């Protein structure tokens, strides 16, 4: 009705899949069995907005083993 030119045959359709933790927060932590491995899941588009600070946190963890940012909300052991 509003866009009659778009009233044609559907040619393709794709779902947009993305990661999401049960509590909808990021995951940033060391692997439980190896401090040499950092796990990070900024969760798709939402995380894109925070890519600068997530990158800074990951660099801190890789180079110093810690970060000045409070990442307790993003730890593996958090209550989810």
PDB file of N, CA and C in Angstrom:
ATOM      1  N   UNK A   1       0.823  -1.180   0.000  1.00  0.00           N
ATOM      2  CA  UNK A   1       0.000   0.000   0.000  1.00  0.00           C
ATOM      3  C   UNK A   1       0.874   1.254   0.000  1.00  0.00           C
ATOM      4  N   UNK A   2       1.901   1.281   0.831  1.00  0.00           N
ATOM      5  CA  UNK A   2       2.753   2.473   0.927  1.00  0.00           C
ATOM      6  C   UNK A   2       3.890   2.446  -0.074  1.00  0.00           C
ATOM      7  N   UNK A   3       4.334   1.248  -0.453  1.00  0.00           N
ATOM      8  CA  UNK A   3       5.438   1.122  -1.402  1.00  0.00           C
ATOM      9  C   UNK A   3       5.069   0.057  -2.440  1.00  0.00           C
ATOM     10  N   UNK A   4       4.173   0.368  -3.348  1.00  0.00           N
ATOM     11  CA  UNK A   4       3.675  -0.635  -4.293  1.00  0.00           C
ATOM     12  C   UNK A   4       4.776  -1.242  -5.168  1.00  0.00           C
ATOM     13  N   UNK A   5       5.863  -0.548  -5.404  1.00  0.00           N
ATOM     14  CA  UNK A   5       6.938  -1.093  -6.224  1.00  0.00           C
ATOM     15  C   UNK A   5       7.644  -2.264  -5.540  1.00  0.00           C
ATOM     16  N   UNK A   6       7.485  -2.397  -4.247  1.00  0.00           N
ATOM     17  CA  UNK A   6       8.108  -3.492  -3.506  1.00  0.00           C
ATOM     18  C   UNK A   6       7.187  -4.693  -3.340  1.00  0.00           C
ATOM     19  N   UNK A   7       6.082  -4.707  -4.022  1.00  0.00           N
ATOM     20  CA  UNK A   7       5.097  -5.782  -3.891  1.00  0.00           C
ATOM     21  C   UNK A   7       5.360  -6.877  -4.916  1.00  0.00           C
ATOM     22  N   UNK A   8       6.605  -7.328  -5.003  1.00  0.00           N
ATOM     23  CA  UNK A   8       6.968  -8.364  -5.955  1.00  0.00           C
ATOM     24  C   UNK A   8       7.295  -9.662  -5.254  1.00  0.00           C
ATOM     25  N   UNK A   9       7.862 -10.600  -6.024  1.00  0.00           N
ATOM     26  CA  UNK A   9       8.242 -11.902  -5.496  1.00  0.00           C
ATOM     27  C   UNK A   9       9.457 -11.757  -4.579  1.00  0.00           C
ATOM     28  N   UNK A  10       9.427 -12.442  -3.453  1.00  0.00           N
ATOM     29  CA  UNK A  10      10.566 -12.447  -2.534  1.00  0.00           C
ATOM     30  C   UNK A  10      11.684 -13.263  -3.164  1.00  0.00           C
ATOM     31  N   UNK A  11      12.834 -12.661  -3.371  1.00  0.00           N
ATOM     32  CA  UNK A  11      13.947 -13.330  -4.027  1.00  0.00           C
ATOM     33  C   UNK A  11      14.841 -14.077  -3.051  1.00  0.00           C
ATOM     34  N   UNK A  12      15.022 -13.538  -1.869  1.00  0.00           N
ATOM     35  CA  UNK A  12      15.827 -14.219  -0.861  1.00  0.00           C
ATOM     36  C   UNK A  12      15.517 -13.638   0.511  1.00  0.00           C
ATOM     37  N   UNK A  13      15.853 -14.427   1.517  1.00  0.00           N
ATOM     38  CA  UNK A  13      15.630 -13.996   2.902  1.00  0.00           C
ATOM     39  C   UNK A  13      16.721 -14.636   3.750  1.00  0.00           C
ATOM     40  N   UNK A  14      17.368 -13.848   4.605  1.00  0.00           N
ATOM     41  CA  UNK A  14      18.448 -14.341   5.437  1.00  0.00           C
ATOM     42  C   UNK A  14      18.208 -13.871   6.870  1.00  0.00           C
ATOM     43  N   UNK A  15      18.355 -14.782   7.805  1.00  0.00           N
ATOM     44  CA  UNK A  15      18.270 -14.412   9.214  1.00  0.00           C
ATOM     45  C   UNK A  15      19.608 -13.862   9.663  1.00  0.00           C
ATOM     46  N   UNK A  16      19.562 -12.907  10.527  1.00  0.00           N
ATOM     47  CA  UNK A  16      20.786 -12.345  11.091  1.00  0.00           C
ATOM     48  C   UNK A  16      21.045 -13.046  12.419  1.00  0.00           C
ATOM     49  N   UNK A  17      22.031 -13.929  12.435  1.00  0.00           N
ATOM     50  CA  UNK A  17      22.363 -14.666  13.650  1.00  0.00           C
ATOM     51  C   UNK A  17      23.469 -13.936  14.392  1.00  0.00           C
ATOM     52  N   UNK A  18      23.414 -13.945  15.695  1.00  0.00           N
ATOM     53  CA  UNK A  18      24.442 -13.300  16.488  1.00  0.00           C
ATOM     54  C   UNK A  18      24.569 -14.007  17.815  1.00  0.00           C
ATOM     55  N   UNK A  19      25.704 -13.800  18.454  1.00  0.00           N
ATOM     56  CA  UNK A  19      25.940 -14.433  19.748  1.00  0.00           C
ATOM     57  C   UNK A  19      25.313 -13.593  20.859  1.00  0.00           C
ATOM     58  N   UNK A  20      24.909 -14.276  21.895  1.00  0.00           N
ATOM     59  CA  UNK A  20      24.322 -13.594  23.045  1.00  0.00           C
ATOM     60  C   UNK A  20      24.429 -14.514  24.250  1.00  0.00           C
ATOM     61  N   UNK A  21      25.021 -14.036  25.324  1.00  0.00           N
ATOM     62  CA  UNK A  21      25.112 -14.834  26.545  1.00  0.00           C
ATOM     63  C   UNK A  21      23.748 -14.833  27.237  1.00  0.00           C
ATOM     64  N   UNK A  22      23.486 -15.779  28.125  1.00  0.00           N
ATOM     65  CA  UNK A  22      22.183 -15.830  28.802  1.00  0.00           C
ATOM     66  C   UNK A  22      21.816 -14.537  29.541  1.00  0.00           C
ATOM     67  N   UNK A  23      22.810 -13.859  30.116  1.00  0.00           N
ATOM     68  CA  UNK A  23      22.505 -12.615  30.836  1.00  0.00           C
ATOM     69  C   UNK A  23      22.679 -11.372  29.949  1.00  0.00           C
ATOM     70  N   UNK A  24      22.977 -11.589  28.677  1.00  0.00           N
ATOM     71  CA  UNK A  24      23.102 -10.528  27.668  1.00  0.00           C
ATOM     72  C   UNK A  24      24.281  -9.579  27.896  1.00  0.00           C
ATOM     73  N   UNK A  25      25.290 -10.039  28.652  1.00  0.00           N
ATOM     74  CA  UNK A  25      26.500  -9.248  28.848  1.00  0.00           C
ATOM     75  C   UNK A  25      27.644  -9.879  28.066  1.00  0.00           C
ATOM     76  N   UNK A  26      28.689  -9.119  27.848  1.00  0.00           N
ATOM     77  CA  UNK A  26      29.854  -9.622  27.145  1.00  0.00           C
ATOM     78  C   UNK A  26      30.538 -10.716  27.962  1.00  0.00           C
ATOM     79  N   UNK A  27      31.431 -11.413  27.304  1.00  0.00           N
ATOM     80  CA  UNK A  27      32.295 -12.377  27.975  1.00  0.00           C
ATOM     81  C   UNK A  27      33.732 -11.942  27.706  1.00  0.00           C
ATOM     82  N   UNK A  28      34.446 -11.622  28.769  1.00  0.00           N
ATOM     83  CA  UNK A  28      35.864 -11.263  28.674  1.00  0.00           C
ATOM     84  C   UNK A  28      36.560 -11.859  29.895  1.00  0.00           C
ATOM     85  N   UNK A  29      37.424 -12.845  29.646  1.00  0.00           N
ATOM     86  CA  UNK A  29      38.098 -13.499  30.771  1.00  0.00           C
ATOM     87  C   UNK A  29      39.226 -14.380  30.244  1.00  0.00           C
ATOM     88  N   UNK A  30      40.092 -14.783  31.138  1.00  0.00           N
ATOM     89  CA  UNK A  30      41.109 -15.762  30.796  1.00  0.00           C
ATOM     90  C   UNK A  30      40.464 -17.147  30.765  1.00  0.00           C
ATOM     91  N   UNK A  31      41.017 -18.012  29.943  1.00  0.00           N
ATOM     92  CA  UNK A  31      40.563 -19.401  29.908  1.00  0.00           C
ATOM     93  C   UNK A  31      40.831 -20.001  31.286  1.00  0.00           C
ATOM     94  N   UNK A  32      39.897 -20.781  31.820  1.00  0.00           N
ATOM     95  CA  UNK A  32      40.075 -21.306  33.192  1.00  0.00           C
ATOM     96  C   UNK A  32      41.320 -22.182  33.384  1.00  0.00           C
ATOM     97  N   UNK A  33      41.819 -22.786  32.307  1.00  0.00           N
ATOM     98  CA  UNK A  33      42.983 -23.664  32.448  1.00  0.00           C
ATOM     99  C   UNK A  33      44.259 -23.098  31.850  1.00  0.00           C
ATOM    100  N   UNK A  34      44.185 -21.889  31.281  1.00  0.00           N
ATOM    101  CA  UNK A  34      45.395 -21.317  30.694  1.00  0.00           C
ATOM    102  C   UNK A  34      45.324 -19.796  30.663  1.00  0.00           C
ATOM    103  N   UNK A  35      46.180 -19.163  31.419  1.00  0.00           N
ATOM    104  CA  UNK A  35      46.256 -17.703  31.417  1.00  0.00           C
ATOM    105  C   UNK A  35      46.828 -17.174  30.102  1.00  0.00           C
ATOM    106  N   UNK A  36      47.306 -18.074  29.244  1.00  0.00           N
ATOM    107  CA  UNK A  36      47.834 -17.666  27.941  1.00  0.00           C
ATOM    108  C   UNK A  36      46.717 -17.484  26.911  1.00  0.00           C
ATOM    109  N   UNK A  37      45.488 -17.844  27.291  1.00  0.00           N
ATOM    110  CA  UNK A  37      44.344 -17.748  26.372  1.00  0.00           C
ATOM    111  C   UNK A  37      43.313 -16.791  26.956  1.00  0.00           C
ATOM    112  N   UNK A  38      42.933 -15.789  26.187  1.00  0.00           N
ATOM    113  CA  UNK A  38      41.900 -14.840  26.604  1.00  0.00           C
ATOM    114  C   UNK A  38      40.648 -15.114  25.792  1.00  0.00           C
ATOM    115  N   UNK A  39      39.534 -15.250  26.475  1.00  0.00           N
ATOM    116  CA  UNK A  39      38.243 -15.460  25.819  1.00  0.00           C
ATOM    117  C   UNK A  39      37.507 -14.135  25.757  1.00  0.00           C
ATOM    118  N   UNK A  40      36.966 -13.818  24.590  1.00  0.00           N
ATOM    119  CA  UNK A  40      36.221 -12.567  24.440  1.00  0.00           C
ATOM    120  C   UNK A  40      35.075 -12.772  23.469  1.00  0.00           C
ATOM    121  N   UNK A  41      33.890 -12.396  23.889  1.00  0.00           N
ATOM    122  CA  UNK A  41      32.718 -12.412  23.025  1.00  0.00           C
ATOM    123  C   UNK A  41      31.945 -11.133  23.284  1.00  0.00           C
ATOM    124  N   UNK A  42      32.193 -10.088  22.492  1.00  0.00           N
ATOM    125  CA  UNK A  42      31.484  -8.829  22.693  1.00  0.00           C
ATOM    126  C   UNK A  42      30.047  -8.848  22.175  1.00  0.00           C
ATOM    127  N   UNK A  43      29.609  -9.971  21.661  1.00  0.00           N
ATOM    128  CA  UNK A  43      28.206 -10.183  21.290  1.00  0.00           C
ATOM    129  C   UNK A  43      27.700  -9.294  20.163  1.00  0.00           C
ATOM    130  N   UNK A  44      28.246  -9.495  19.015  1.00  0.00           N
ATOM    131  CA  UNK A  44      27.723  -8.973  17.756  1.00  0.00           C
ATOM    132  C   UNK A  44      27.593  -7.457  17.700  1.00  0.00           C
ATOM    133  N   UNK A  45      26.492  -6.957  17.175  1.00  0.00           N
ATOM    134  CA  UNK A  45      26.301  -5.530  16.934  1.00  0.00           C
ATOM    135  C   UNK A  45      26.381  -4.686  18.192  1.00  0.00           C
ATOM    136  N   UNK A  46      25.861  -5.219  19.281  1.00  0.00           N
ATOM    137  CA  UNK A  46      25.926  -4.488  20.549  1.00  0.00           C
ATOM    138  C   UNK A  46      27.383  -4.242  20.931  1.00  0.00           C
ATOM    139  N   UNK A  47      28.200  -5.241  20.768  1.00  0.00           N
ATOM    140  CA  UNK A  47      29.607  -5.123  21.106  1.00  0.00           C
ATOM    141  C   UNK A  47      30.372  -4.193  20.185  1.00  0.00           C
ATOM    142  N   UNK A  48      29.897  -4.038  18.951  1.00  0.00           N
ATOM    143  CA  UNK A  48      30.574  -3.160  17.997  1.00  0.00           C
ATOM    144  C   UNK A  48      30.687  -1.741  18.545  1.00  0.00           C
ATOM    145  N   UNK A  49      29.674  -1.312  19.275  1.00  0.00           N
ATOM    146  CA  UNK A  49      29.678   0.038  19.845  1.00  0.00           C
ATOM    147  C   UNK A  49      30.774   0.217  20.894  1.00  0.00           C
ATOM    148  N   UNK A  50      31.226  -0.896  21.428  1.00  0.00           N
ATOM    149  CA  UNK A  50      32.223  -0.855  22.503  1.00  0.00           C
ATOM    150  C   UNK A  50      33.578  -1.390  22.048  1.00  0.00           C
ATOM    151  N   UNK A  51      33.784  -1.500  20.729  1.00  0.00           N
ATOM    152  CA  UNK A  51      34.997  -2.154  20.229  1.00  0.00           C
ATOM    153  C   UNK A  51      36.279  -1.465  20.709  1.00  0.00           C
ATOM    154  N   UNK A  52      36.275  -0.156  20.855  1.00  0.00           N
ATOM    155  CA  UNK A  52      37.493   0.536  21.293  1.00  0.00           C
ATOM    156  C   UNK A  52      37.886   0.139  22.712  1.00  0.00           C
ATOM    157  N   UNK A  53      36.946   0.138  23.619  1.00  0.00           N
ATOM    158  CA  UNK A  53      37.266  -0.208  25.009  1.00  0.00           C
ATOM    159  C   UNK A  53      37.495  -1.708  25.165  1.00  0.00           C
ATOM    160  N   UNK A  54      36.762  -2.537  24.429  1.00  0.00           N
ATOM    161  CA  UNK A  54      37.005  -3.980  24.491  1.00  0.00           C
ATOM    162  C   UNK A  54      38.413  -4.278  23.973  1.00  0.00           C
ATOM    163  N   UNK A  55      38.815  -3.622  22.900  1.00  0.00           N
ATOM    164  CA  UNK A  55      40.175  -3.792  22.385  1.00  0.00           C
ATOM    165  C   UNK A  55      41.220  -3.362  23.396  1.00  0.00           C
ATOM    166  N   UNK A  56      40.967  -2.255  24.078  1.00  0.00           N
ATOM    167  CA  UNK A  56      41.888  -1.778  25.112  1.00  0.00           C
ATOM    168  C   UNK A  56      41.989  -2.789  26.252  1.00  0.00           C
ATOM    169  N   UNK A  57      40.859  -3.320  26.676  1.00  0.00           N
ATOM    170  CA  UNK A  57      40.840  -4.319  27.760  1.00  0.00           C
ATOM    171  C   UNK A  57      41.616  -5.560  27.341  1.00  0.00           C
ATOM    172  N   UNK A  58      41.375  -6.043  26.125  1.00  0.00           N
ATOM    173  CA  UNK A  58      42.064  -7.245  25.656  1.00  0.00           C
ATOM    174  C   UNK A  58      43.567  -7.007  25.539  1.00  0.00           C
ATOM    175  N   UNK A  59      43.958  -5.836  25.082  1.00  0.00           N
ATOM    176  CA  UNK A  59      45.392  -5.502  25.006  1.00  0.00           C
ATOM    177  C   UNK A  59      46.006  -5.460  26.409  1.00  0.00           C
ATOM    178  N   UNK A  60      45.286  -4.851  27.357  1.00  0.00           N
ATOM    179  CA  UNK A  60      45.767  -4.813  28.747  1.00  0.00           C
ATOM    180  C   UNK A  60      45.970  -6.225  29.280  1.00  0.00           C
ATOM    181  N   UNK A  61      44.973  -7.078  29.081  1.00  0.00           N
ATOM    182  CA  UNK A  61      45.052  -8.448  29.597  1.00  0.00           C
ATOM    183  C   UNK A  61      46.205  -9.213  28.957  1.00  0.00           C
ATOM    184  N   UNK A  62      46.389  -9.018  27.650  1.00  0.00           N
ATOM    185  CA  UNK A  62      47.453  -9.739  26.938  1.00  0.00           C
ATOM    186  C   UNK A  62      48.842  -9.260  27.352  1.00  0.00           C
ATOM    187  N   UNK A  63      48.991  -7.962  27.552  1.00  0.00           N
ATOM    188  CA  UNK A  63      50.324  -7.411  27.840  1.00  0.00           C
ATOM    189  C   UNK A  63      50.656  -7.343  29.325  1.00  0.00           C
ATOM    190  N   UNK A  64      49.640  -7.081  30.166  1.00  0.00           N
ATOM    191  CA  UNK A  64      49.891  -6.870  31.592  1.00  0.00           C
ATOM    192  C   UNK A  64      49.286  -7.942  32.492  1.00  0.00           C
ATOM    193  N   UNK A  65      48.333  -8.729  31.943  1.00  0.00           N
ATOM    194  CA  UNK A  65      47.663  -9.751  32.743  1.00  0.00           C
ATOM    195  C   UNK A  65      46.517  -9.204  33.558  1.00  0.00           C
ATOM    196  N   UNK A  66      46.246  -7.893  33.439  1.00  0.00           N
ATOM    197  CA  UNK A  66      45.140  -7.262  34.162  1.00  0.00           C
ATOM    198  C   UNK A  66      44.748  -5.985  33.425  1.00  0.00           C
ATOM    199  N   UNK A  67      43.647  -5.387  33.858  1.00  0.00           N
ATOM    200  CA  UNK A  67      43.194  -4.138  33.263  1.00  0.00           C
ATOM    201  C   UNK A  67      42.659  -3.220  34.358  1.00  0.00           C
ATOM    202  N   UNK A  68      42.740  -1.942  34.128  1.00  0.00           N
ATOM    203  CA  UNK A  68      42.197  -0.971  35.083  1.00  0.00           C
ATOM    204  C   UNK A  68      40.666  -0.924  35.020  1.00  0.00           C
ATOM    205  N   UNK A  69      40.105  -1.439  33.939  1.00  0.00           N
ATOM    206  CA  UNK A  69      38.636  -1.465  33.792  1.00  0.00           C
ATOM    207  C   UNK A  69      38.043  -2.574  34.659  1.00  0.00           C
ATOM    208  N   UNK A  70      36.904  -2.310  35.248  1.00  0.00           N
ATOM    209  CA  UNK A  70      36.206  -3.323  36.032  1.00  0.00           C
ATOM    210  C   UNK A  70      35.489  -4.271  35.065  1.00  0.00           C
ATOM    211  N   UNK A  71      36.018  -5.473  34.931  1.00  0.00           N
ATOM    212  CA  UNK A  71      35.401  -6.445  34.027  1.00  0.00           C
ATOM    213  C   UNK A  71      34.753  -7.598  34.790  1.00  0.00           C
ATOM    214  N   UNK A  72      34.475  -7.396  36.062  1.00  0.00           N
ATOM    215  CA  UNK A  72      33.858  -8.465  36.864  1.00  0.00           C
ATOM    216  C   UNK A  72      32.514  -8.915  36.290  1.00  0.00           C
ATOM    217  N   UNK A  73      31.784  -8.012  35.682  1.00  0.00           N
ATOM    218  CA  UNK A  73      30.487  -8.342  35.076  1.00  0.00           C
ATOM    219  C   UNK A  73      30.651  -9.275  33.879  1.00  0.00           C
ATOM    220  N   UNK A  74      31.850  -9.326  33.303  1.00  0.00           N
ATOM    221  CA  UNK A  74      32.076 -10.091  32.077  1.00  0.00           C
ATOM    222  C   UNK A  74      32.844 -11.380  32.306  1.00  0.00           C
ATOM    223  N   UNK A  75      33.138 -11.727  33.551  1.00  0.00           N
ATOM    224  CA  UNK A  75      33.911 -12.925  33.870  1.00  0.00           C
ATOM    225  C   UNK A  75      33.094 -14.195  33.616  1.00  0.00           C
ATOM    226  N   UNK A  76      33.808 -15.287  33.351  1.00  0.00           N
ATOM    227  CA  UNK A  76      33.143 -16.584  33.152  1.00  0.00           C
ATOM    228  C   UNK A  76      32.376 -17.030  34.392  1.00  0.00           C
ATOM    229  N   UNK A  77      32.926 -16.777  35.563  1.00  0.00           N
ATOM    230  CA  UNK A  77      32.345 -17.264  36.813  1.00  0.00           C
ATOM    231  C   UNK A  77      31.209 -16.388  37.353  1.00  0.00           C
ATOM    232  N   UNK A  78      30.790 -15.391  36.599  1.00  0.00           N
ATOM    233  CA  UNK A  78      29.726 -14.519  37.086  1.00  0.00           C
ATOM    234  C   UNK A  78      28.403 -15.295  37.177  1.00  0.00           C
ATOM    235  N   UNK A  79      27.515 -14.858  38.037  1.00  0.00           N
ATOM    236  CA  UNK A  79      26.184 -15.490  38.060  1.00  0.00           C
ATOM    237  C   UNK A  79      25.401 -15.035  36.822  1.00  0.00           C
ATOM    238  N   UNK A  80      25.122 -15.963  35.939  1.00  0.00           N
ATOM    239  CA  UNK A  80      24.427 -15.584  34.685  1.00  0.00           C
ATOM    240  C   UNK A  80      22.962 -15.978  34.713  1.00  0.00           C
TER     241      UNK A  80
END
